[in-house]
Amino acid sequence: MNTVAPTPPELPPPLPEPAREELKLETVLAALADPLRLQIIQKLLLESEDYDHPCGWFGFDRPKSSLTHHFKALREAGLIRQRQYGLERRSRVRDEDLEQRFPGLLALVKSWRSPGA
Amino acid sequence: MNTVAPTPPELPPPLPEPAREELKLETVLAALADPLRLQIIQKLLLESEDYDHPCGWFGFDRPKSSLTHHFKALREAGLIRQRQYGLERRSRVRDEDLEQRFPGLLALVKSWRSPGA
DNA sequence: TGTTAAGTTCGATAAAACTCGTACAACGTC
DNA sequence: GACGTTGTACGAGTTTTATCGAACTTAACA
């Protein structure tokens, strides 16, 4: 019986991101201080169900260039990992890395009561 | 036998601050995103030993007007409580309020490894 | 009363950050 | 190849934030 974990089915490589050890609390907090970005992370945490999501999935009524800006900020701060699937760039929260470095932080985001709801 | 808690020995009233229920995660995170302010909170958490401290106690080599700016930012975000003692304005972390609203957040600040040390 | 010390307020400057339009690149499909 | 779709890159305008000097306020005290 072979108990080796199955090889993941060829994922596209992640876009450039800081390594786990490079994550800085100041930077992570600054990234989360923006309400839209907080909302992005919260939605991913609450609704993503193990799938990565392109930024259209979020349903924000904002110009695309604004969204690019915020997703990039999140990625560069180390909050999300992004992979390119054809045209789409899908995002997921780096929950393991974040929990390891900043335990409890994501729980706070999860239970955030956003002003808009 | 009287088990009533002793009346605290006449503290000066706190300067204006947001009530516990008014604390906003975005605002708190933004306040903590600045390295100097993060350092202020961390130092208070690690070394204050139940005393409030005037801003000279921190030993920052910055002009007074800069310090005023940051302490005010922390107070208005709800991170510290300040009381006036004669000429001094002493600060303490609002640990109970913060722990209640954002459990685990202060632990992250406590274990922060500041870039400068 | 005059001096010192802690801290504020105001104002100017400078550096970041947010917002978004326009133009562009890449991939799929007809 | 032309088109629609997803998203980026660049740049400009606007707002926020940080930094700090200078003048002021207040309390303590000799």
PDB file of C-alpha atoms (C1' of nucleotides) in Angstrom:
ATOM      1  CA  MET A   1       0.000   0.000   0.000  1.00  0.00           C
ATOM      2  CA  ASN A   2       1.374   3.335  -1.033  1.00  0.00           C
ATOM      3  CA  THR A   3       0.730   6.085   1.514  1.00  0.00           C
ATOM      4  CA  VAL A   4       2.759   8.742  -0.217  1.00  0.00           C
ATOM      5  CA  ALA A   5       0.813  11.985  -0.570  1.00  0.00           C
ATOM      6  CA  PRO A   6      -0.471  12.466  -4.099  1.00  0.00           C
ATOM      7  CA  THR A   7       1.531  14.829  -6.216  1.00  0.00           C
ATOM      8  CA  PRO A   8      -0.462  18.037  -6.729  1.00  0.00           C
ATOM      9  CA  PRO A   9      -1.709  18.224 -10.294  1.00  0.00           C
ATOM     10  CA  GLU A  10       0.745  20.655 -11.913  1.00  0.00           C
ATOM     11  CA  LEU A  11       0.025  24.013 -10.430  1.00  0.00           C
ATOM     12  CA  PRO A  12       1.269  27.150 -12.165  1.00  0.00           C
ATOM     13  CA  PRO A  13       4.121  28.654 -10.151  1.00  0.00           C
ATOM     14  CA  PRO A  14       3.279  31.400  -7.667  1.00  0.00           C
ATOM     15  CA  LEU A  15       4.038  34.976  -8.617  1.00  0.00           C
ATOM     16  CA  PRO A  16       6.977  36.526  -6.760  1.00  0.00           C
ATOM     17  CA  GLU A  17       6.259  36.826  -3.046  1.00  0.00           C
ATOM     18  CA  PRO A  18       8.195  37.255   0.189  1.00  0.00           C
ATOM     19  CA  ALA A  19       9.280  34.044   1.894  1.00  0.00           C
ATOM     20  CA  ARG A  20       7.694  33.106   5.182  1.00  0.00           C
ATOM     21  CA  GLU A  21      10.705  34.232   7.181  1.00  0.00           C
ATOM     22  CA  GLU A  22      10.662  37.579   5.465  1.00  0.00           C
ATOM     23  CA  LEU A  23       7.151  38.532   6.518  1.00  0.00           C
ATOM     24  CA  LYS A  24       7.152  41.715   8.577  1.00  0.00           C
ATOM     25  CA  LEU A  25       4.471  42.520  11.080  1.00  0.00           C
ATOM     26  CA  GLU A  26       4.473  46.250  10.237  1.00  0.00           C
ATOM     27  CA  THR A  27       3.998  45.491   6.561  1.00  0.00           C
ATOM     28  CA  VAL A  28       1.290  42.920   7.121  1.00  0.00           C
ATOM     29  CA  LEU A  29      -0.616  45.270   9.402  1.00  0.00           C
ATOM     30  CA  ALA A  30      -0.302  48.114   6.922  1.00  0.00           C
ATOM     31  CA  ALA A  31      -1.690  45.887   4.197  1.00  0.00           C
ATOM     32  CA  LEU A  32      -4.644  44.945   6.366  1.00  0.00           C
ATOM     33  CA  ALA A  33      -5.328  48.508   7.439  1.00  0.00           C
ATOM     34  CA  ASP A  34      -7.125  49.264   4.183  1.00  0.00           C
ATOM     35  CA  PRO A  35     -10.833  48.349   4.386  1.00  0.00           C
ATOM     36  CA  LEU A  36     -11.004  46.954   0.864  1.00  0.00           C
ATOM     37  CA  ARG A  37      -8.005  44.738   1.427  1.00  0.00           C
ATOM     38  CA  LEU A  38      -9.349  43.628   4.765  1.00  0.00           C
ATOM     39  CA  GLN A  39     -12.528  42.683   2.952  1.00  0.00           C
ATOM     40  CA  ILE A  40     -10.596  40.713   0.342  1.00  0.00           C
ATOM     41  CA  ILE A  41      -8.815  38.671   2.971  1.00  0.00           C
ATOM     42  CA  GLN A  42     -11.957  38.126   4.995  1.00  0.00           C
ATOM     43  CA  LYS A  43     -13.924  36.962   2.003  1.00  0.00           C
ATOM     44  CA  LEU A  44     -11.183  34.557   1.032  1.00  0.00           C
ATOM     45  CA  LEU A  45     -11.063  33.207   4.564  1.00  0.00           C
ATOM     46  CA  LEU A  46     -14.809  32.792   4.909  1.00  0.00           C
ATOM     47  CA  GLU A  47     -15.875  31.691   1.474  1.00  0.00           C
ATOM     48  CA  SER A  48     -13.010  30.319  -0.522  1.00  0.00           C
ATOM     49  CA  GLU A  49     -13.486  26.631   0.309  1.00  0.00           C
ATOM     50  CA  ASP A  50     -10.074  25.520  -0.893  1.00  0.00           C
ATOM     51  CA  TYR A  51     -10.287  27.128  -4.299  1.00  0.00           C
ATOM     52  CA  ASP A  52      -8.270  30.073  -5.454  1.00  0.00           C
ATOM     53  CA  HIS A  53     -10.201  32.942  -6.897  1.00  0.00           C
ATOM     54  CA  PRO A  54      -9.703  35.460  -9.673  1.00  0.00           C
ATOM     55  CA  CYS A  55     -10.434  39.019  -8.709  1.00  0.00           C
ATOM     56  CA  GLY A  56     -13.698  39.080 -10.619  1.00  0.00           C
ATOM     57  CA  TRP A  57     -15.036  36.563  -8.097  1.00  0.00           C
ATOM     58  CA  PHE A  58     -15.107  39.183  -5.385  1.00  0.00           C
ATOM     59  CA  GLY A  59     -17.658  41.327  -7.144  1.00  0.00           C
ATOM     60  CA  PHE A  60     -16.174  44.679  -6.222  1.00  0.00           C
ATOM     61  CA  ASP A  61     -17.496  47.646  -8.101  1.00  0.00           C
ATOM     62  CA  ARG A  62     -14.122  49.233  -8.692  1.00  0.00           C
ATOM     63  CA  PRO A  63     -12.018  49.826 -11.768  1.00  0.00           C
ATOM     64  CA  LYS A  64      -9.673  47.014 -12.657  1.00  0.00           C
ATOM     65  CA  SER A  65      -6.574  49.100 -12.157  1.00  0.00           C
ATOM     66  CA  SER A  66      -7.607  49.753  -8.580  1.00  0.00           C
ATOM     67  CA  LEU A  67      -8.071  46.070  -7.914  1.00  0.00           C
ATOM     68  CA  THR A  68      -4.689  45.247  -9.403  1.00  0.00           C
ATOM     69  CA  HIS A  69      -3.187  47.784  -7.061  1.00  0.00           C
ATOM     70  CA  HIS A  70      -4.691  46.215  -3.940  1.00  0.00           C
ATOM     71  CA  PHE A  71      -4.050  42.613  -4.898  1.00  0.00           C
ATOM     72  CA  LYS A  72      -0.473  43.475  -5.604  1.00  0.00           C
ATOM     73  CA  ALA A  73      -0.175  45.190  -2.237  1.00  0.00           C
ATOM     74  CA  LEU A  74      -1.515  42.077  -0.541  1.00  0.00           C
ATOM     75  CA  ARG A  75       0.824  39.789  -2.420  1.00  0.00           C
ATOM     76  CA  GLU A  76       3.895  41.900  -1.778  1.00  0.00           C
ATOM     77  CA  ALA A  77       3.068  42.103   1.900  1.00  0.00           C
ATOM     78  CA  GLY A  78       2.819  38.307   1.927  1.00  0.00           C
ATOM     79  CA  LEU A  79      -0.870  37.955   2.652  1.00  0.00           C
ATOM     80  CA  ILE A  80      -1.910  36.185  -0.506  1.00  0.00           C
ATOM     81  CA  ARG A  81      -0.355  33.843  -3.029  1.00  0.00           C
ATOM     82  CA  GLN A  82      -1.256  34.351  -6.662  1.00  0.00           C
ATOM     83  CA  ARG A  83      -1.006  31.940  -9.574  1.00  0.00           C
ATOM     84  CA  GLN A  84      -1.666  32.537 -13.208  1.00  0.00           C
ATOM     85  CA  TYR A  85      -4.282  30.274 -14.826  1.00  0.00           C
ATOM     86  CA  GLY A  86      -4.458  31.268 -18.431  1.00  0.00           C
ATOM     87  CA  LEU A  87      -5.927  34.716 -18.341  1.00  0.00           C
ATOM     88  CA  GLU A  88      -6.927  34.623 -14.721  1.00  0.00           C
ATOM     89  CA  ARG A  89      -4.730  35.369 -11.767  1.00  0.00           C
ATOM     90  CA  ARG A  90      -6.104  33.476  -8.815  1.00  0.00           C
ATOM     91  CA  SER A  91      -5.477  34.325  -5.202  1.00  0.00           C
ATOM     92  CA  ARG A  92      -5.522  32.488  -1.922  1.00  0.00           C
ATOM     93  CA  VAL A  93      -4.595  33.487   1.598  1.00  0.00           C
ATOM     94  CA  ARG A  94      -1.198  32.232   2.778  1.00  0.00           C
ATOM     95  CA  ASP A  95      -2.845  30.884   5.892  1.00  0.00           C
ATOM     96  CA  GLU A  96      -0.140  28.472   6.954  1.00  0.00           C
ATOM     97  CA  ASP A  97       2.638  31.003   6.656  1.00  0.00           C
ATOM     98  CA  LEU A  98       0.622  33.664   8.408  1.00  0.00           C
ATOM     99  CA  GLU A  99      -0.562  31.427  11.196  1.00  0.00           C
ATOM    100  CA  GLN A 100       2.985  30.313  11.760  1.00  0.00           C
ATOM    101  CA  ARG A 101       4.417  33.805  11.893  1.00  0.00           C
ATOM    102  CA  PHE A 102       1.500  35.717  13.376  1.00  0.00           C
ATOM    103  CA  PRO A 103      -0.734  33.263  15.186  1.00  0.00           C
ATOM    104  CA  GLY A 104      -4.256  34.511  15.700  1.00  0.00           C
ATOM    105  CA  LEU A 105      -4.052  37.324  13.200  1.00  0.00           C
ATOM    106  CA  LEU A 106      -6.263  35.679  10.616  1.00  0.00           C
ATOM    107  CA  ALA A 107      -8.837  34.847  13.265  1.00  0.00           C
ATOM    108  CA  LEU A 108      -9.190  38.569  13.890  1.00  0.00           C
ATOM    109  CA  VAL A 109      -9.771  39.214  10.221  1.00  0.00           C
ATOM    110  CA  LYS A 110     -12.267  36.376  10.064  1.00  0.00           C
ATOM    111  CA  SER A 111     -14.373  37.818  12.831  1.00  0.00           C
ATOM    112  CA  TRP A 112     -14.153  41.395  11.599  1.00  0.00           C
ATOM    113  CA  ARG A 113     -17.514  43.085  11.266  1.00  0.00           C
ATOM    114  CA  SER A 114     -17.104  45.180   8.173  1.00  0.00           C
ATOM    115  CA  PRO A 115     -18.654  48.662   8.187  1.00  0.00           C
ATOM    116  CA  GLY A 116     -20.502  47.898   4.992  1.00  0.00           C
ATOM    117  CA  ALA A 117     -22.339  44.894   6.428  1.00  0.00           C
TER     118      ALA A 117
ATOM    119  CA  MET B   1     -16.328  41.982  56.673  1.00  0.00           C
ATOM    120  CA  ASN B   2     -16.323  44.394  53.831  1.00  0.00           C
ATOM    121  CA  THR B   3     -15.224  42.832  50.522  1.00  0.00           C
ATOM    122  CA  VAL B   4     -15.942  45.825  48.362  1.00  0.00           C
ATOM    123  CA  ALA B   5     -13.042  46.627  46.045  1.00  0.00           C
ATOM    124  CA  PRO B   6     -11.003  49.557  47.268  1.00  0.00           C
ATOM    125  CA  THR B   7     -11.697  52.832  45.581  1.00  0.00           C
ATOM    126  CA  PRO B   8      -8.763  53.715  43.339  1.00  0.00           C
ATOM    127  CA  PRO B   9      -6.806  56.611  44.791  1.00  0.00           C
ATOM    128  CA  GLU B  10      -8.091  59.565  42.767  1.00  0.00           C
ATOM    129  CA  LEU B  11      -6.767  59.160  39.273  1.00  0.00           C
ATOM    130  CA  PRO B  12      -6.788  62.093  36.890  1.00  0.00           C
ATOM    131  CA  PRO B  13      -9.484  61.536  34.273  1.00  0.00           C
ATOM    132  CA  PRO B  14      -8.431  59.954  30.967  1.00  0.00           C
ATOM    133  CA  LEU B  15      -8.077  62.203  27.965  1.00  0.00           C
ATOM    134  CA  PRO B  16     -10.822  61.772  25.332  1.00  0.00           C
ATOM    135  CA  GLU B  17     -10.726  58.321  23.778  1.00  0.00           C
ATOM    136  CA  PRO B  18     -13.023  56.022  21.822  1.00  0.00           C
ATOM    137  CA  ALA B  19     -15.170  53.676  23.894  1.00  0.00           C
ATOM    138  CA  ARG B  20     -14.462  49.967  23.762  1.00  0.00           C
ATOM    139  CA  GLU B  21     -17.385  49.297  21.456  1.00  0.00           C
ATOM    140  CA  GLU B  22     -16.211  51.964  19.077  1.00  0.00           C
ATOM    141  CA  LEU B  23     -12.806  50.438  18.417  1.00  0.00           C
ATOM    142  CA  LYS B  24     -12.357  49.637  14.738  1.00  0.00           C
ATOM    143  CA  LEU B  25     -10.027  46.947  13.501  1.00  0.00           C
ATOM    144  CA  GLU B  26      -8.952  48.964  10.446  1.00  0.00           C
ATOM    145  CA  THR B  27      -8.044  51.923  12.625  1.00  0.00           C
ATOM    146  CA  VAL B  28      -6.217  49.863  15.207  1.00  0.00           C
ATOM    147  CA  LEU B  29      -4.209  48.097  12.524  1.00  0.00           C
ATOM    148  CA  ALA B  30      -3.350  51.383  10.849  1.00  0.00           C
ATOM    149  CA  ALA B  31      -2.128  52.760  14.162  1.00  0.00           C
ATOM    150  CA  LEU B  32       0.063  49.717  14.687  1.00  0.00           C
ATOM    151  CA  ALA B  33       1.434  49.766  11.156  1.00  0.00           C
ATOM    152  CA  ASP B  34       3.898  52.499  12.005  1.00  0.00           C
ATOM    153  CA  PRO B  35       7.165  51.086  13.401  1.00  0.00           C
ATOM    154  CA  LEU B  36       7.599  53.762  16.041  1.00  0.00           C
ATOM    155  CA  ARG B  37       4.077  53.272  17.321  1.00  0.00           C
ATOM    156  CA  LEU B  38       4.489  49.522  17.297  1.00  0.00           C
ATOM    157  CA  GLN B  39       7.591  50.029  19.392  1.00  0.00           C
ATOM    158  CA  ILE B  40       5.717  52.232  21.840  1.00  0.00           C
ATOM    159  CA  ILE B  41       3.039  49.619  22.397  1.00  0.00           C
ATOM    160  CA  GLN B  42       5.524  46.790  22.637  1.00  0.00           C
ATOM    161  CA  LYS B  43       7.628  48.609  25.182  1.00  0.00           C
ATOM    162  CA  LEU B  44       4.580  49.393  27.263  1.00  0.00           C
ATOM    163  CA  LEU B  45       3.512  45.760  27.116  1.00  0.00           C
ATOM    164  CA  LEU B  46       6.893  44.351  28.009  1.00  0.00           C
ATOM    165  CA  GLU B  47       8.221  46.823  30.535  1.00  0.00           C
ATOM    166  CA  SER B  48       5.486  48.901  32.033  1.00  0.00           C
ATOM    167  CA  GLU B  49       4.854  46.791  35.151  1.00  0.00           C
ATOM    168  CA  ASP B  50       1.543  48.384  36.034  1.00  0.00           C
ATOM    169  CA  TYR B  51       2.762  51.949  35.894  1.00  0.00           C
ATOM    170  CA  ASP B  52       1.796  54.507  33.322  1.00  0.00           C
ATOM    171  CA  HIS B  53       4.630  56.267  31.598  1.00  0.00           C
ATOM    172  CA  PRO B  54       5.300  59.763  30.302  1.00  0.00           C
ATOM    173  CA  CYS B  55       6.725  59.906  26.840  1.00  0.00           C
ATOM    174  CA  GLY B  56      10.168  60.811  28.071  1.00  0.00           C
ATOM    175  CA  TRP B  57      10.360  57.342  29.632  1.00  0.00           C
ATOM    176  CA  PHE B  58      10.603  55.752  26.191  1.00  0.00           C
ATOM    177  CA  GLY B  59      13.876  57.417  25.372  1.00  0.00           C
ATOM    178  CA  PHE B  60      13.157  58.094  21.731  1.00  0.00           C
ATOM    179  CA  ASP B  61      15.503  60.462  19.984  1.00  0.00           C
ATOM    180  CA  ARG B  62      12.801  62.407  18.202  1.00  0.00           C
ATOM    181  CA  PRO B  63      11.494  65.929  18.511  1.00  0.00           C
ATOM    182  CA  LYS B  64       8.690  66.379  20.986  1.00  0.00           C
ATOM    183  CA  SER B  65       6.208  67.427  18.363  1.00  0.00           C
ATOM    184  CA  SER B  66       6.707  64.121  16.559  1.00  0.00           C
ATOM    185  CA  LEU B  67       6.092  62.169  19.724  1.00  0.00           C
ATOM    186  CA  THR B  68       2.941  64.136  20.436  1.00  0.00           C
ATOM    187  CA  HIS B  69       1.744  63.224  16.976  1.00  0.00           C
ATOM    188  CA  HIS B  70       2.231  59.485  17.463  1.00  0.00           C
ATOM    189  CA  PHE B  71       0.877  59.302  20.992  1.00  0.00           C
ATOM    190  CA  LYS B  72      -2.190  61.150  19.866  1.00  0.00           C
ATOM    191  CA  ALA B  73      -2.623  58.728  16.975  1.00  0.00           C
ATOM    192  CA  LEU B  74      -2.430  55.807  19.382  1.00  0.00           C
ATOM    193  CA  ARG B  75      -4.902  57.341  21.786  1.00  0.00           C
ATOM    194  CA  GLU B  76      -7.406  58.253  19.099  1.00  0.00           C
ATOM    195  CA  ALA B  77      -7.224  54.763  17.657  1.00  0.00           C
ATOM    196  CA  GLY B  78      -7.942  53.419  21.120  1.00  0.00           C
ATOM    197  CA  LEU B  79      -4.643  51.697  21.798  1.00  0.00           C
ATOM    198  CA  ILE B  80      -3.549  53.708  24.798  1.00  0.00           C
ATOM    199  CA  ARG B  81      -5.181  55.618  27.614  1.00  0.00           C
ATOM    200  CA  GLN B  82      -3.562  58.852  28.679  1.00  0.00           C
ATOM    201  CA  ARG B  83      -3.888  60.753  31.932  1.00  0.00           C
ATOM    202  CA  GLN B  84      -2.457  64.087  32.901  1.00  0.00           C
ATOM    203  CA  TYR B  85      -0.253  64.138  36.002  1.00  0.00           C
ATOM    204  CA  GLY B  86       0.848  67.672  36.516  1.00  0.00           C
ATOM    205  CA  LEU B  87       3.039  68.401  33.551  1.00  0.00           C
ATOM    206  CA  GLU B  88       3.325  64.817  32.446  1.00  0.00           C
ATOM    207  CA  ARG B  89       0.910  62.949  30.268  1.00  0.00           C
ATOM    208  CA  ARG B  90       1.218  59.270  31.114  1.00  0.00           C
ATOM    209  CA  SER B  91       0.193  56.430  28.887  1.00  0.00           C
ATOM    210  CA  ARG B  92      -0.808  52.823  29.309  1.00  0.00           C
ATOM    211  CA  VAL B  93      -2.068  50.208  26.887  1.00  0.00           C
ATOM    212  CA  ARG B  94      -5.812  49.585  26.995  1.00  0.00           C
ATOM    213  CA  ASP B  95      -5.132  45.890  27.302  1.00  0.00           C
ATOM    214  CA  GLU B  96      -8.503  44.804  28.630  1.00  0.00           C
ATOM    215  CA  ASP B  97     -10.456  46.634  25.959  1.00  0.00           C
ATOM    216  CA  LEU B  98      -8.163  45.415  23.221  1.00  0.00           C
ATOM    217  CA  GLU B  99      -8.100  41.843  24.383  1.00  0.00           C
ATOM    218  CA  GLN B 100     -11.858  41.850  24.579  1.00  0.00           C
ATOM    219  CA  ARG B 101     -12.359  43.270  21.110  1.00  0.00           C
ATOM    220  CA  PHE B 102      -9.339  41.832  19.300  1.00  0.00           C
ATOM    221  CA  PRO B 103      -8.158  38.790  21.216  1.00  0.00           C
ATOM    222  CA  GLY B 104      -4.584  37.842  20.505  1.00  0.00           C
ATOM    223  CA  LEU B 105      -3.620  41.103  18.872  1.00  0.00           C
ATOM    224  CA  LEU B 106      -1.485  42.338  21.746  1.00  0.00           C
ATOM    225  CA  ALA B 107       0.296  38.992  21.926  1.00  0.00           C
ATOM    226  CA  LEU B 108       1.455  39.574  18.366  1.00  0.00           C
ATOM    227  CA  VAL B 109       2.816  42.970  19.284  1.00  0.00           C
ATOM    228  CA  LYS B 110       4.488  41.534  22.352  1.00  0.00           C
ATOM    229  CA  SER B 111       6.378  38.958  20.345  1.00  0.00           C
ATOM    230  CA  TRP B 112       7.275  41.329  17.544  1.00  0.00           C
ATOM    231  CA  ARG B 113      10.963  41.338  16.712  1.00  0.00           C
ATOM    232  CA  SER B 114      11.648  44.936  15.912  1.00  0.00           C
ATOM    233  CA  PRO B 115      14.013  45.684  13.022  1.00  0.00           C
ATOM    234  CA  GLY B 116      16.110  47.884  15.284  1.00  0.00           C
ATOM    235  CA  ALA B 117      16.840  45.101  17.768  1.00  0.00           C
TER     236      ALA B 117
ATOM    237  C1'  DT C   1       8.060  86.064  40.192  1.00  0.00           C
ATOM    238  C1'  DG C   2      11.043  84.129  37.279  1.00  0.00           C
ATOM    239  C1'  DT C   3      12.764  79.846  35.474  1.00  0.00           C
ATOM    240  C1'  DT C   4      12.673  75.217  33.945  1.00  0.00           C
ATOM    241  C1'  DA C   5      10.519  71.168  32.043  1.00  0.00           C
ATOM    242  C1'  DA C   6       6.739  68.468  29.641  1.00  0.00           C
ATOM    243  C1'  DG C   7       3.979  68.632  26.222  1.00  0.00           C
ATOM    244  C1'  DT C   8       0.672  71.005  22.753  1.00  0.00           C
ATOM    245  C1'  DT C   9      -0.615  73.594  18.624  1.00  0.00           C
ATOM    246  C1'  DC C  10       0.238  75.463  14.276  1.00  0.00           C
ATOM    247  C1'  DG C  11       2.160  75.519   9.900  1.00  0.00           C
ATOM    248  C1'  DA C  12       5.158  74.068   6.218  1.00  0.00           C
ATOM    249  C1'  DT C  13       7.294  70.505   3.696  1.00  0.00           C
ATOM    250  C1'  DA C  14       7.846  66.118   1.975  1.00  0.00           C
ATOM    251  C1'  DA C  15       6.852  61.406   1.300  1.00  0.00           C
ATOM    252  C1'  DA C  16       3.396  57.740   0.744  1.00  0.00           C
ATOM    253  C1'  DA C  17      -0.795  55.917  -0.518  1.00  0.00           C
ATOM    254  C1'  DC C  18      -5.274  55.629  -2.892  1.00  0.00           C
ATOM    255  C1'  DT C  19      -7.977  56.155  -7.203  1.00  0.00           C
ATOM    256  C1'  DC C  20      -8.554  55.613 -11.669  1.00  0.00           C
ATOM    257  C1'  DG C  21      -8.182  56.513 -16.925  1.00  0.00           C
ATOM    258  C1'  DT C  22      -5.759  54.967 -20.832  1.00  0.00           C
ATOM    259  C1'  DA C  23      -3.033  52.046 -23.271  1.00  0.00           C
ATOM    260  C1'  DC C  24      -1.185  47.604 -23.615  1.00  0.00           C
ATOM    261  C1'  DA C  25      -0.256  42.311 -23.254  1.00  0.00           C
ATOM    262  C1'  DA C  26      -1.781  37.506 -23.205  1.00  0.00           C
ATOM    263  C1'  DC C  27      -4.920  33.848 -23.954  1.00  0.00           C
ATOM    264  C1'  DG C  28      -9.136  31.596 -26.078  1.00  0.00           C
ATOM    265  C1'  DT C  29     -12.376  31.176 -29.539  1.00  0.00           C
ATOM    266  C1'  DC C  30     -15.004  31.890 -33.541  1.00  0.00           C
TER     267       DC C  30
ATOM    268  C1'  DG D   1      -6.858  37.157 -37.951  1.00  0.00           C
ATOM    269  C1'  DA D   2     -10.465  39.754 -35.274  1.00  0.00           C
ATOM    270  C1'  DC D   3     -12.664  39.908 -31.098  1.00  0.00           C
ATOM    271  C1'  DG D   4     -13.740  39.535 -26.169  1.00  0.00           C
ATOM    272  C1'  DT D   5     -11.845  38.731 -21.648  1.00  0.00           C
ATOM    273  C1'  DT D   6      -8.617  39.131 -17.656  1.00  0.00           C
ATOM    274  C1'  DG D   7      -5.458  41.581 -15.941  1.00  0.00           C
ATOM    275  C1'  DT D   8      -0.964  44.681 -16.016  1.00  0.00           C
ATOM    276  C1'  DA D   9       1.837  49.096 -16.484  1.00  0.00           C
ATOM    277  C1'  DC D  10       2.210  53.773 -16.494  1.00  0.00           C
ATOM    278  C1'  DG D  11       1.013  58.189 -15.209  1.00  0.00           C
ATOM    279  C1'  DA D  12      -1.676  61.988 -13.158  1.00  0.00           C
ATOM    280  C1'  DG D  13      -4.499  63.909  -9.652  1.00  0.00           C
ATOM    281  C1'  DT D  14      -5.825  63.812  -4.979  1.00  0.00           C
ATOM    282  C1'  DT D  15      -5.627  62.754  -0.210  1.00  0.00           C
ATOM    283  C1'  DT D  16      -3.331  61.122   3.856  1.00  0.00           C
ATOM    284  C1'  DT D  17       0.493  60.675   6.699  1.00  0.00           C
ATOM    285  C1'  DA D  18       4.916  61.645   8.621  1.00  0.00           C
ATOM    286  C1'  DT D  19       8.385  64.936  10.169  1.00  0.00           C
ATOM    287  C1'  DC D  20       9.776  68.670  12.581  1.00  0.00           C
ATOM    288  C1'  DG D  21      10.734  73.777  13.752  1.00  0.00           C
ATOM    289  C1'  DA D  22       8.859  77.568  16.306  1.00  0.00           C
ATOM    290  C1'  DA D  23       5.910  79.619  19.431  1.00  0.00           C
ATOM    291  C1'  DC D  24       2.863  78.758  23.159  1.00  0.00           C
ATOM    292  C1'  DT D  25       0.643  76.672  27.607  1.00  0.00           C
ATOM    293  C1'  DT D  26       0.767  74.765  31.992  1.00  0.00           C
ATOM    294  C1'  DA D  27       2.585  73.153  36.346  1.00  0.00           C
ATOM    295  C1'  DA D  28       6.258  72.810  39.722  1.00  0.00           C
ATOM    296  C1'  DC D  29       9.485  75.036  42.389  1.00  0.00           C
ATOM    297  C1'  DA D  30      13.190  77.848  44.165  1.00  0.00           C
TER     298       DA D  30
END
